[in-house]
Amino acid sequence: MSDDKKPLGYVELKTGAKAIYAMNDFFLNYMFDKTDNWETLRLLVNIILEAYIQKYPSHGVKLIKGNIVIETQYKYFLDIQNVTRNQDIKMTENDDNTIYIEFQNRASISPTIESRAIEYFGLGIGHGNNKIADQLWLLSEDVNSVLHGEIFTNYALTDKVTSNPYPKGSSIMFVSLQKLSKEKSPAGELALFLLGRTQNPQNENVQEIAKKFNNNLNLLKTDKEAYMLMTVKDSWLNEGRDEGLEEGIIIGRNEGRKEGRKEGRSEGRKEGRSEGRNEGIAVGAQKLLDLLKSGLSPEEAYQRVLGDFQPHPE
């Protein structure tokens, strides 16, 4: 088994060959949007939770055993301008408790993982109607500020006086896939697979997960609508170095654009450009779908959308 990171395979886009790894956000959302793959996600999550339970059996963490419904790229509507924050996956069990699952490739993002996690945590609780709304963050790269050198950390509201947990308390669990991958266990092998360090797991359950991932990659390659959406997204990510494209998408909505031009190294610019890219992808994807539904061919729709989002001259 090699330590080198290897993709599941490649998708030939108009922008060139795109390597697809197990933690690719578009691929994960594509795969787990399909009801046929919901049990695969349950299995994946339960392998991680079982590893945690074995280490900390008194913490009250339970496996997901009830009926589940999964939503991908679940949108939080934060204000009247419909500015949204997206979480990778929302899994609801028995129409009751919810767990939000984040597959995070990079440790260095803006806003930071610790800031983003607490924001999502608060929003999940606020939208949870007094029900459990847990967070599970699978981290490809260690984030010391939340992991503190551990494989698992699990944050929950606890009374400092009595040490009792808050009633119906939700939690944020962080998982170091790097450290977990060193363990000789099903969870360790799953971590290796998610990190792209093995394509041939030995554990039966992890084998089943890997088989589903590979089957869905083959489906993605032949799905014309998904292919076009992925091409558009990849085009805009490649154009991310061009401020005109990124910032022009959100003129009038994002003060970070102005700050970004004045102070190239400011946090405002980083956040403005990041939000601009995400907003642009969302707007363009919706436009592409609308054009496809109107009867245009995928090629015509793609060209129309790219024409709408060409960089504007200064």
PDB file of C-alpha atoms in Angstrom, residues 6-310:
ATOM      1  CA  LYS A   6      -4.314   8.570  -5.514  1.00  0.00           C
ATOM      2  CA  PRO A   7      -7.664   9.522  -7.047  1.00  0.00           C
ATOM      3  CA  LEU A   8     -10.554   7.163  -7.560  1.00  0.00           C
ATOM      4  CA  GLY A   9     -10.308   8.056 -11.230  1.00  0.00           C
ATOM      5  CA  TYR A  10     -10.633  10.894 -13.691  1.00  0.00           C
ATOM      6  CA  VAL A  11     -13.476  12.717 -15.394  1.00  0.00           C
ATOM      7  CA  GLU A  12     -12.704  14.328 -18.742  1.00  0.00           C
ATOM      8  CA  LEU A  13     -14.088  17.869 -18.555  1.00  0.00           C
ATOM      9  CA  LYS A  14     -13.858  20.677 -21.096  1.00  0.00           C
ATOM     10  CA  THR A  15     -11.251  22.184 -18.786  1.00  0.00           C
ATOM     11  CA  GLY A  16      -9.192  18.974 -18.937  1.00  0.00           C
ATOM     12  CA  ALA A  17      -8.938  15.736 -16.969  1.00  0.00           C
ATOM     13  CA  LYS A  18     -10.319  16.203 -13.451  1.00  0.00           C
ATOM     14  CA  ALA A  19      -8.971  13.882 -10.755  1.00  0.00           C
ATOM     15  CA  ILE A  20     -11.788  12.716  -8.483  1.00  0.00           C
ATOM     16  CA  TYR A  21     -10.834  11.847  -4.924  1.00  0.00           C
ATOM     17  CA  ALA A  22     -13.125  10.271  -2.348  1.00  0.00           C
ATOM     18  CA  MET A  23     -13.382  13.604  -0.488  1.00  0.00           C
ATOM     19  CA  ASN A  24     -14.302  15.672  -3.567  1.00  0.00           C
ATOM     20  CA  ASP A  25     -17.245  17.835  -2.504  1.00  0.00           C
ATOM     21  CA  PHE A  26     -19.083  17.769  -5.834  1.00  0.00           C
ATOM     22  CA  PHE A  27     -18.741  13.992  -6.101  1.00  0.00           C
ATOM     23  CA  LEU A  28     -19.925  13.429  -2.519  1.00  0.00           C
ATOM     24  CA  ASN A  29     -22.984  15.604  -3.039  1.00  0.00           C
ATOM     25  CA  TYR A  30     -23.717  13.880  -6.348  1.00  0.00           C
ATOM     26  CA  MET A  31     -23.362  10.433  -4.811  1.00  0.00           C
ATOM     27  CA  PHE A  32     -25.301  10.920  -1.595  1.00  0.00           C
ATOM     28  CA  ASP A  33     -28.121  12.809  -3.256  1.00  0.00           C
ATOM     29  CA  LYS A  34     -29.212   9.395  -4.531  1.00  0.00           C
ATOM     30  CA  THR A  35     -31.374   7.349  -2.168  1.00  0.00           C
ATOM     31  CA  ASP A  36     -29.595   4.183  -3.336  1.00  0.00           C
ATOM     32  CA  ASN A  37     -26.469   5.425  -1.552  1.00  0.00           C
ATOM     33  CA  TRP A  38     -27.993   6.493   1.760  1.00  0.00           C
ATOM     34  CA  GLU A  39     -27.149   3.220   3.469  1.00  0.00           C
ATOM     35  CA  THR A  40     -23.551   3.586   2.308  1.00  0.00           C
ATOM     36  CA  LEU A  41     -23.337   6.929   4.084  1.00  0.00           C
ATOM     37  CA  ARG A  42     -24.913   5.443   7.217  1.00  0.00           C
ATOM     38  CA  LEU A  43     -22.306   2.670   7.144  1.00  0.00           C
ATOM     39  CA  LEU A  44     -19.486   5.180   6.674  1.00  0.00           C
ATOM     40  CA  VAL A  45     -20.666   7.360   9.561  1.00  0.00           C
ATOM     41  CA  ASN A  46     -21.297   4.393  11.863  1.00  0.00           C
ATOM     42  CA  ILE A  47     -17.778   3.028  11.289  1.00  0.00           C
ATOM     43  CA  ILE A  48     -16.416   6.371  12.495  1.00  0.00           C
ATOM     44  CA  LEU A  49     -18.831   6.561  15.419  1.00  0.00           C
ATOM     45  CA  GLU A  50     -18.072   2.962  16.433  1.00  0.00           C
ATOM     46  CA  ALA A  51     -14.359   3.806  16.611  1.00  0.00           C
ATOM     47  CA  TYR A  52     -15.196   6.742  18.873  1.00  0.00           C
ATOM     48  CA  ILE A  53     -17.479   4.620  21.074  1.00  0.00           C
ATOM     49  CA  GLN A  54     -14.740   2.012  21.513  1.00  0.00           C
ATOM     50  CA  LYS A  55     -12.391   4.697  22.821  1.00  0.00           C
ATOM     51  CA  TYR A  56     -14.963   6.597  24.877  1.00  0.00           C
ATOM     52  CA  PRO A  57     -17.827   4.224  25.767  1.00  0.00           C
ATOM     53  CA  SER A  58     -19.130   6.442  28.577  1.00  0.00           C
ATOM     54  CA  HIS A  59     -19.723   9.510  26.379  1.00  0.00           C
ATOM     55  CA  GLY A  60     -23.196   8.466  25.295  1.00  0.00           C
ATOM     56  CA  VAL A  61     -22.522   8.522  21.550  1.00  0.00           C
ATOM     57  CA  LYS A  62     -24.836   6.159  19.671  1.00  0.00           C
ATOM     58  CA  LEU A  63     -24.824   4.590  16.237  1.00  0.00           C
ATOM     59  CA  ILE A  64     -27.414   5.646  13.662  1.00  0.00           C
ATOM     60  CA  LYS A  65     -29.907   2.778  13.461  1.00  0.00           C
ATOM     61  CA  GLY A  66     -33.278   4.359  12.626  1.00  0.00           C
ATOM     62  CA  ASN A  67     -34.842   5.423   9.363  1.00  0.00           C
ATOM     63  CA  ILE A  68     -32.786   8.117   7.664  1.00  0.00           C
ATOM     64  CA  VAL A  69     -33.349  10.910   5.176  1.00  0.00           C
ATOM     65  CA  ILE A  70     -30.359  12.642   3.594  1.00  0.00           C
ATOM     66  CA  GLU A  71     -30.076  16.079   2.024  1.00  0.00           C
ATOM     67  CA  THR A  72     -26.926  17.283   0.288  1.00  0.00           C
ATOM     68  CA  GLN A  73     -25.680  20.874   0.243  1.00  0.00           C
ATOM     69  CA  TYR A  74     -28.279  21.825   2.777  1.00  0.00           C
ATOM     70  CA  LYS A  75     -28.799  25.603   2.619  1.00  0.00           C
ATOM     71  CA  TYR A  76     -29.124  27.945   5.536  1.00  0.00           C
ATOM     72  CA  PHE A  77     -31.006  31.133   4.663  1.00  0.00           C
ATOM     73  CA  LEU A  78     -29.215  33.719   6.748  1.00  0.00           C
ATOM     74  CA  ASP A  79     -30.885  36.949   5.679  1.00  0.00           C
ATOM     75  CA  ILE A  80     -33.436  38.529   3.364  1.00  0.00           C
ATOM     76  CA  GLN A  81     -30.854  38.701   0.578  1.00  0.00           C
ATOM     77  CA  ASN A  82     -30.755  34.885   0.506  1.00  0.00           C
ATOM     78  CA  VAL A  83     -27.049  34.759   1.291  1.00  0.00           C
ATOM     79  CA  THR A  84     -26.518  31.102   2.145  1.00  0.00           C
ATOM     80  CA  ARG A  85     -24.080  28.806   3.855  1.00  0.00           C
ATOM     81  CA  ASN A  86     -23.949  25.231   2.626  1.00  0.00           C
ATOM     82  CA  GLN A  87     -23.136  22.135   4.618  1.00  0.00           C
ATOM     83  CA  ASP A  88     -22.061  19.057   2.760  1.00  0.00           C
ATOM     84  CA  ILE A  89     -24.627  16.592   4.054  1.00  0.00           C
ATOM     85  CA  LYS A  90     -27.575  16.568   6.452  1.00  0.00           C
ATOM     86  CA  MET A  91     -28.756  13.192   7.795  1.00  0.00           C
ATOM     87  CA  THR A  92     -31.999  13.085   9.790  1.00  0.00           C
ATOM     88  CA  GLU A  93     -32.878   9.964  11.772  1.00  0.00           C
ATOM     89  CA  ASN A  94     -36.509   9.013  12.444  1.00  0.00           C
ATOM     90  CA  ASP A  95     -37.668  12.549  11.528  1.00  0.00           C
ATOM     91  CA  ASP A  96     -36.039  13.600  14.774  1.00  0.00           C
ATOM     92  CA  ASN A  97     -32.332  13.943  15.472  1.00  0.00           C
ATOM     93  CA  THR A  98     -29.985  15.312  12.819  1.00  0.00           C
ATOM     94  CA  ILE A  99     -26.289  14.968  12.112  1.00  0.00           C
ATOM     95  CA  TYR A 100     -24.506  17.294   9.686  1.00  0.00           C
ATOM     96  CA  ILE A 101     -21.486  15.689   8.030  1.00  0.00           C
ATOM     97  CA  GLU A 102     -18.597  17.769   6.707  1.00  0.00           C
ATOM     98  CA  PHE A 103     -15.858  16.303   4.518  1.00  0.00           C
ATOM     99  CA  GLN A 104     -13.049  18.862   4.851  1.00  0.00           C
ATOM    100  CA  ASN A 105      -9.985  18.602   2.620  1.00  0.00           C
ATOM    101  CA  ARG A 106      -7.945  21.589   3.759  1.00  0.00           C
ATOM    102  CA  ALA A 107      -7.007  22.859   7.197  1.00  0.00           C
ATOM    103  CA  SER A 108      -6.461  26.420   6.025  1.00  0.00           C
ATOM    104  CA  ILE A 109      -9.711  28.010   4.880  1.00  0.00           C
ATOM    105  CA  SER A 110     -11.501  31.301   5.372  1.00  0.00           C
ATOM    106  CA  PRO A 111     -13.448  31.584   7.616  1.00  0.00           C
ATOM    107  CA  THR A 112     -11.346  29.192   9.712  1.00  0.00           C
ATOM    108  CA  ILE A 113     -12.635  25.737  10.530  1.00  0.00           C
ATOM    109  CA  GLU A 114     -13.152  26.626  14.193  1.00  0.00           C
ATOM    110  CA  SER A 115     -15.197  29.686  13.152  1.00  0.00           C
ATOM    111  CA  ARG A 116     -17.157  27.874  10.463  1.00  0.00           C
ATOM    112  CA  ALA A 117     -17.907  24.899  12.702  1.00  0.00           C
ATOM    113  CA  ILE A 118     -19.349  27.002  15.516  1.00  0.00           C
ATOM    114  CA  GLU A 119     -21.395  29.020  13.008  1.00  0.00           C
ATOM    115  CA  TYR A 120     -22.860  25.846  11.516  1.00  0.00           C
ATOM    116  CA  PHE A 121     -23.368  24.430  15.002  1.00  0.00           C
ATOM    117  CA  GLY A 122     -25.435  27.413  16.100  1.00  0.00           C
ATOM    118  CA  LEU A 123     -27.435  27.452  12.909  1.00  0.00           C
ATOM    119  CA  GLY A 124     -28.109  23.723  13.122  1.00  0.00           C
ATOM    120  CA  ILE A 125     -29.418  24.054  16.654  1.00  0.00           C
ATOM    121  CA  GLY A 126     -31.484  27.099  15.701  1.00  0.00           C
ATOM    122  CA  HIS A 127     -33.132  25.231  12.839  1.00  0.00           C
ATOM    123  CA  GLY A 128     -33.468  22.011  14.823  1.00  0.00           C
ATOM    124  CA  ASN A 129     -36.768  22.735  16.592  1.00  0.00           C
ATOM    125  CA  ASN A 130     -35.391  21.717  19.987  1.00  0.00           C
ATOM    126  CA  LYS A 131     -33.975  18.460  18.644  1.00  0.00           C
ATOM    127  CA  ILE A 132     -30.426  17.120  18.565  1.00  0.00           C
ATOM    128  CA  ALA A 133     -28.349  18.679  15.766  1.00  0.00           C
ATOM    129  CA  ASP A 134     -24.858  17.180  15.882  1.00  0.00           C
ATOM    130  CA  GLN A 135     -21.891  18.000  13.667  1.00  0.00           C
ATOM    131  CA  LEU A 136     -19.357  15.451  12.364  1.00  0.00           C
ATOM    132  CA  TRP A 137     -16.269  16.953  10.722  1.00  0.00           C
ATOM    133  CA  LEU A 138     -13.952  14.544   8.884  1.00  0.00           C
ATOM    134  CA  LEU A 139     -10.645  16.397   8.479  1.00  0.00           C
ATOM    135  CA  SER A 140      -8.091  15.365   5.866  1.00  0.00           C
ATOM    136  CA  GLU A 141      -5.562  17.739   7.414  1.00  0.00           C
ATOM    137  CA  ASP A 142      -5.171  18.218  11.154  1.00  0.00           C
ATOM    138  CA  VAL A 143      -6.457  21.424  12.680  1.00  0.00           C
ATOM    139  CA  ASN A 144      -4.617  21.770  15.987  1.00  0.00           C
ATOM    140  CA  SER A 145      -6.953  24.427  17.354  1.00  0.00           C
ATOM    141  CA  VAL A 146      -9.816  21.914  17.486  1.00  0.00           C
ATOM    142  CA  LEU A 147      -8.013  18.546  17.614  1.00  0.00           C
ATOM    143  CA  HIS A 148      -5.248  19.234  20.184  1.00  0.00           C
ATOM    144  CA  GLY A 149      -3.237  16.295  18.889  1.00  0.00           C
ATOM    145  CA  GLU A 150      -6.077  13.769  19.299  1.00  0.00           C
ATOM    146  CA  ILE A 151      -7.802  11.454  16.822  1.00  0.00           C
ATOM    147  CA  PHE A 152     -11.198  12.592  18.083  1.00  0.00           C
ATOM    148  CA  THR A 153     -12.465  15.644  19.890  1.00  0.00           C
ATOM    149  CA  ASN A 154     -16.112  16.143  20.778  1.00  0.00           C
ATOM    150  CA  TYR A 155     -17.389  19.503  21.957  1.00  0.00           C
ATOM    151  CA  ALA A 156     -20.686  19.836  23.833  1.00  0.00           C
ATOM    152  CA  LEU A 157     -22.275  22.266  26.283  1.00  0.00           C
ATOM    153  CA  THR A 158     -21.489  21.201  29.847  1.00  0.00           C
ATOM    154  CA  ASP A 159     -22.218  22.845  33.168  1.00  0.00           C
ATOM    155  CA  LYS A 160     -18.938  23.888  34.798  1.00  0.00           C
ATOM    156  CA  VAL A 161     -20.425  23.605  38.297  1.00  0.00           C
ATOM    157  CA  THR A 162     -21.973  20.131  38.161  1.00  0.00           C
ATOM    158  CA  SER A 163     -20.257  18.767  35.004  1.00  0.00           C
ATOM    159  CA  ASN A 164     -23.695  17.788  33.746  1.00  0.00           C
ATOM    160  CA  PRO A 165     -24.397  18.078  30.006  1.00  0.00           C
ATOM    161  CA  TYR A 166     -26.971  20.539  28.752  1.00  0.00           C
ATOM    162  CA  PRO A 167     -30.414  18.902  28.233  1.00  0.00           C
ATOM    163  CA  LYS A 168     -30.802  17.679  24.662  1.00  0.00           C
ATOM    164  CA  GLY A 169     -27.264  18.841  24.083  1.00  0.00           C
ATOM    165  CA  SER A 170     -25.848  18.752  20.561  1.00  0.00           C
ATOM    166  CA  SER A 171     -22.144  18.350  19.842  1.00  0.00           C
ATOM    167  CA  ILE A 172     -19.373  19.011  17.321  1.00  0.00           C
ATOM    168  CA  MET A 173     -17.144  16.011  16.698  1.00  0.00           C
ATOM    169  CA  PHE A 174     -13.859  16.470  14.839  1.00  0.00           C
ATOM    170  CA  VAL A 175     -11.974  13.497  13.402  1.00  0.00           C
ATOM    171  CA  SER A 176      -8.324  13.480  12.338  1.00  0.00           C
ATOM    172  CA  LEU A 177      -8.312  11.153   9.345  1.00  0.00           C
ATOM    173  CA  GLN A 178      -4.526  11.329   9.302  1.00  0.00           C
ATOM    174  CA  LYS A 179      -4.198   9.938  12.827  1.00  0.00           C
ATOM    175  CA  LEU A 180      -7.139   7.567  12.441  1.00  0.00           C
ATOM    176  CA  SER A 181      -5.540   6.076   9.317  1.00  0.00           C
ATOM    177  CA  LYS A 182      -2.647   4.787  11.435  1.00  0.00           C
ATOM    178  CA  GLU A 183      -4.955   2.530  13.454  1.00  0.00           C
ATOM    179  CA  LYS A 184      -5.382  -1.128  12.548  1.00  0.00           C
ATOM    180  CA  SER A 185      -9.171  -1.113  12.483  1.00  0.00           C
ATOM    181  CA  PRO A 186     -12.098  -0.752  10.072  1.00  0.00           C
ATOM    182  CA  ALA A 187     -12.150   2.984  10.841  1.00  0.00           C
ATOM    183  CA  GLY A 188      -8.415   3.209  10.151  1.00  0.00           C
ATOM    184  CA  GLU A 189      -8.858   1.510   6.804  1.00  0.00           C
ATOM    185  CA  LEU A 190     -11.816   3.756   5.996  1.00  0.00           C
ATOM    186  CA  ALA A 191      -9.644   6.783   6.753  1.00  0.00           C
ATOM    187  CA  LEU A 192      -6.972   5.460   4.399  1.00  0.00           C
ATOM    188  CA  PHE A 193      -9.575   5.095   1.663  1.00  0.00           C
ATOM    189  CA  LEU A 194     -11.003   8.586   2.183  1.00  0.00           C
ATOM    190  CA  LEU A 195      -7.479  10.026   2.098  1.00  0.00           C
ATOM    191  CA  GLY A 196      -6.751   8.250  -1.188  1.00  0.00           C
ATOM    192  CA  ARG A 197      -4.046   6.023   0.280  1.00  0.00           C
ATOM    193  CA  THR A 198      -5.647   2.691  -0.516  1.00  0.00           C
ATOM    194  CA  GLN A 199      -7.909   1.516  -3.314  1.00  0.00           C
ATOM    195  CA  ASN A 200      -8.111  -2.063  -2.044  1.00  0.00           C
ATOM    196  CA  PRO A 201      -9.356  -2.145   1.559  1.00  0.00           C
ATOM    197  CA  GLN A 202      -9.476  -5.505   3.317  1.00  0.00           C
ATOM    198  CA  ASN A 203     -12.377  -4.909   5.701  1.00  0.00           C
ATOM    199  CA  GLU A 204     -15.670  -6.136   4.227  1.00  0.00           C
ATOM    200  CA  ASN A 205     -17.656  -3.014   5.133  1.00  0.00           C
ATOM    201  CA  VAL A 206     -14.981  -0.664   3.826  1.00  0.00           C
ATOM    202  CA  GLN A 207     -14.817  -2.756   0.658  1.00  0.00           C
ATOM    203  CA  GLU A 208     -18.555  -2.180   0.206  1.00  0.00           C
ATOM    204  CA  ILE A 209     -18.102   1.572   0.662  1.00  0.00           C
ATOM    205  CA  ALA A 210     -15.217   1.646  -1.841  1.00  0.00           C
ATOM    206  CA  LYS A 211     -17.284  -0.327  -4.359  1.00  0.00           C
ATOM    207  CA  LYS A 212     -20.134   2.189  -4.080  1.00  0.00           C
ATOM    208  CA  PHE A 213     -17.762   5.112  -4.529  1.00  0.00           C
ATOM    209  CA  ASN A 214     -16.267   3.575  -7.662  1.00  0.00           C
ATOM    210  CA  ASN A 215     -19.664   2.675  -9.109  1.00  0.00           C
ATOM    211  CA  ASN A 216     -20.882   6.231  -8.609  1.00  0.00           C
ATOM    212  CA  LEU A 217     -17.777   7.657 -10.234  1.00  0.00           C
ATOM    213  CA  ASN A 218     -18.636   5.597 -13.305  1.00  0.00           C
ATOM    214  CA  LEU A 219     -22.178   6.987 -13.194  1.00  0.00           C
ATOM    215  CA  LEU A 220     -20.845  10.522 -12.925  1.00  0.00           C
ATOM    216  CA  LYS A 221     -18.780  10.046 -16.059  1.00  0.00           C
ATOM    217  CA  THR A 222     -21.920   9.296 -18.099  1.00  0.00           C
ATOM    218  CA  ASP A 223     -24.303  11.769 -16.440  1.00  0.00           C
ATOM    219  CA  LYS A 224     -24.533  14.675 -18.907  1.00  0.00           C
ATOM    220  CA  GLU A 225     -26.198  17.102 -16.529  1.00  0.00           C
ATOM    221  CA  ALA A 226     -23.707  16.406 -13.723  1.00  0.00           C
ATOM    222  CA  TYR A 227     -20.878  16.598 -16.253  1.00  0.00           C
ATOM    223  CA  MET A 228     -21.939  20.069 -17.367  1.00  0.00           C
ATOM    224  CA  LEU A 229     -22.388  21.329 -13.810  1.00  0.00           C
ATOM    225  CA  MET A 230     -18.983  19.996 -12.843  1.00  0.00           C
ATOM    226  CA  THR A 231     -17.402  21.594 -15.914  1.00  0.00           C
ATOM    227  CA  VAL A 232     -18.912  24.970 -15.051  1.00  0.00           C
ATOM    228  CA  LYS A 233     -17.760  24.686 -11.453  1.00  0.00           C
ATOM    229  CA  ASP A 234     -14.262  23.674 -12.477  1.00  0.00           C
ATOM    230  CA  SER A 235     -14.103  26.513 -14.999  1.00  0.00           C
ATOM    231  CA  TRP A 236     -14.919  29.067 -12.338  1.00  0.00           C
ATOM    232  CA  LEU A 237     -12.515  27.584  -9.842  1.00  0.00           C
ATOM    233  CA  ASN A 238      -9.756  27.869 -12.431  1.00  0.00           C
ATOM    234  CA  GLU A 239     -10.792  31.459 -12.985  1.00  0.00           C
ATOM    235  CA  GLY A 240     -10.605  32.063  -9.250  1.00  0.00           C
ATOM    236  CA  ARG A 241      -7.317  33.879  -9.645  1.00  0.00           C
ATOM    237  CA  ASP A 242      -9.071  36.552 -11.665  1.00  0.00           C
ATOM    238  CA  GLU A 243     -10.609  39.135  -9.358  1.00  0.00           C
ATOM    239  CA  GLY A 244     -12.856  40.484 -12.040  1.00  0.00           C
ATOM    240  CA  LEU A 245     -14.731  37.212 -12.368  1.00  0.00           C
ATOM    241  CA  GLU A 246     -14.900  36.406  -8.693  1.00  0.00           C
ATOM    242  CA  GLU A 247     -15.763  39.847  -7.420  1.00  0.00           C
ATOM    243  CA  GLY A 248     -17.899  40.945 -10.346  1.00  0.00           C
ATOM    244  CA  ILE A 249     -20.406  38.216  -9.542  1.00  0.00           C
ATOM    245  CA  ILE A 250     -21.306  39.815  -6.233  1.00  0.00           C
ATOM    246  CA  ILE A 251     -21.054  43.547  -7.012  1.00  0.00           C
ATOM    247  CA  GLY A 252     -23.318  45.474  -4.706  1.00  0.00           C
ATOM    248  CA  ARG A 253     -23.659  42.602  -2.236  1.00  0.00           C
ATOM    249  CA  ASN A 254     -20.205  42.027  -0.859  1.00  0.00           C
ATOM    250  CA  GLU A 255     -18.211  44.777   0.812  1.00  0.00           C
ATOM    251  CA  GLY A 256     -15.294  42.389   0.853  1.00  0.00           C
ATOM    252  CA  ARG A 257     -14.866  43.123  -2.860  1.00  0.00           C
ATOM    253  CA  LYS A 258     -14.035  46.766  -2.212  1.00  0.00           C
ATOM    254  CA  GLU A 259     -11.802  45.924   0.700  1.00  0.00           C
ATOM    255  CA  GLY A 260     -10.088  43.261  -1.377  1.00  0.00           C
ATOM    256  CA  ARG A 261      -9.089  45.774  -4.027  1.00  0.00           C
ATOM    257  CA  LYS A 262      -7.794  48.252  -1.453  1.00  0.00           C
ATOM    258  CA  GLU A 263      -5.923  45.797   0.694  1.00  0.00           C
ATOM    259  CA  GLY A 264      -4.897  42.687  -1.180  1.00  0.00           C
ATOM    260  CA  ARG A 265      -3.755  40.884   1.952  1.00  0.00           C
ATOM    261  CA  SER A 266      -6.795  41.724   4.104  1.00  0.00           C
ATOM    262  CA  GLU A 267      -9.225  39.171   5.465  1.00  0.00           C
ATOM    263  CA  GLY A 268     -12.016  41.056   3.780  1.00  0.00           C
ATOM    264  CA  ARG A 269     -10.547  40.252   0.398  1.00  0.00           C
ATOM    265  CA  LYS A 270     -10.120  36.579   1.218  1.00  0.00           C
ATOM    266  CA  GLU A 271     -13.675  36.239   2.445  1.00  0.00           C
ATOM    267  CA  GLY A 272     -15.030  38.339  -0.394  1.00  0.00           C
ATOM    268  CA  ARG A 273     -13.336  36.277  -3.065  1.00  0.00           C
ATOM    269  CA  SER A 274     -14.305  32.998  -1.405  1.00  0.00           C
ATOM    270  CA  GLU A 275     -17.948  34.016  -1.107  1.00  0.00           C
ATOM    271  CA  GLY A 276     -17.913  35.365  -4.652  1.00  0.00           C
ATOM    272  CA  ARG A 277     -16.740  32.040  -6.015  1.00  0.00           C
ATOM    273  CA  ASN A 278     -19.373  30.107  -4.069  1.00  0.00           C
ATOM    274  CA  GLU A 279     -22.162  32.527  -4.980  1.00  0.00           C
ATOM    275  CA  GLY A 280     -21.133  32.466  -8.624  1.00  0.00           C
ATOM    276  CA  ILE A 281     -21.130  28.705  -8.791  1.00  0.00           C
ATOM    277  CA  ALA A 282     -24.589  28.542  -7.206  1.00  0.00           C
ATOM    278  CA  VAL A 283     -26.043  31.188  -9.540  1.00  0.00           C
ATOM    279  CA  GLY A 284     -24.441  29.646 -12.607  1.00  0.00           C
ATOM    280  CA  ALA A 285     -25.511  26.116 -11.720  1.00  0.00           C
ATOM    281  CA  GLN A 286     -29.120  27.218 -11.344  1.00  0.00           C
ATOM    282  CA  LYS A 287     -28.939  29.122 -14.653  1.00  0.00           C
ATOM    283  CA  LEU A 288     -27.487  26.052 -16.343  1.00  0.00           C
ATOM    284  CA  LEU A 289     -30.288  23.832 -15.044  1.00  0.00           C
ATOM    285  CA  ASP A 290     -32.917  26.336 -16.187  1.00  0.00           C
ATOM    286  CA  LEU A 291     -31.427  26.413 -19.685  1.00  0.00           C
ATOM    287  CA  LEU A 292     -31.281  22.629 -19.873  1.00  0.00           C
ATOM    288  CA  LYS A 293     -34.926  22.429 -18.843  1.00  0.00           C
ATOM    289  CA  SER A 294     -35.831  24.982 -21.530  1.00  0.00           C
ATOM    290  CA  GLY A 295     -34.626  22.568 -24.192  1.00  0.00           C
ATOM    291  CA  LEU A 296     -31.108  23.756 -24.941  1.00  0.00           C
ATOM    292  CA  SER A 297     -28.461  21.112 -25.462  1.00  0.00           C
ATOM    293  CA  PRO A 298     -25.798  20.746 -22.727  1.00  0.00           C
ATOM    294  CA  GLU A 299     -23.220  22.359 -25.056  1.00  0.00           C
ATOM    295  CA  GLU A 300     -25.472  25.350 -25.821  1.00  0.00           C
ATOM    296  CA  ALA A 301     -26.369  25.811 -22.166  1.00  0.00           C
ATOM    297  CA  TYR A 302     -22.724  25.651 -21.121  1.00  0.00           C
ATOM    298  CA  GLN A 303     -21.673  28.295 -23.655  1.00  0.00           C
ATOM    299  CA  ARG A 304     -24.585  30.539 -22.676  1.00  0.00           C
ATOM    300  CA  VAL A 305     -23.723  30.416 -18.983  1.00  0.00           C
ATOM    301  CA  LEU A 306     -20.019  31.039 -19.510  1.00  0.00           C
ATOM    302  CA  GLY A 307     -20.879  34.012 -21.698  1.00  0.00           C
ATOM    303  CA  ASP A 308     -22.951  35.513 -18.894  1.00  0.00           C
ATOM    304  CA  PHE A 309     -20.050  35.317 -16.439  1.00  0.00           C
ATOM    305  CA  GLN A 310     -17.091  36.576 -18.446  1.00  0.00           C
TER     306      GLN A 310
END
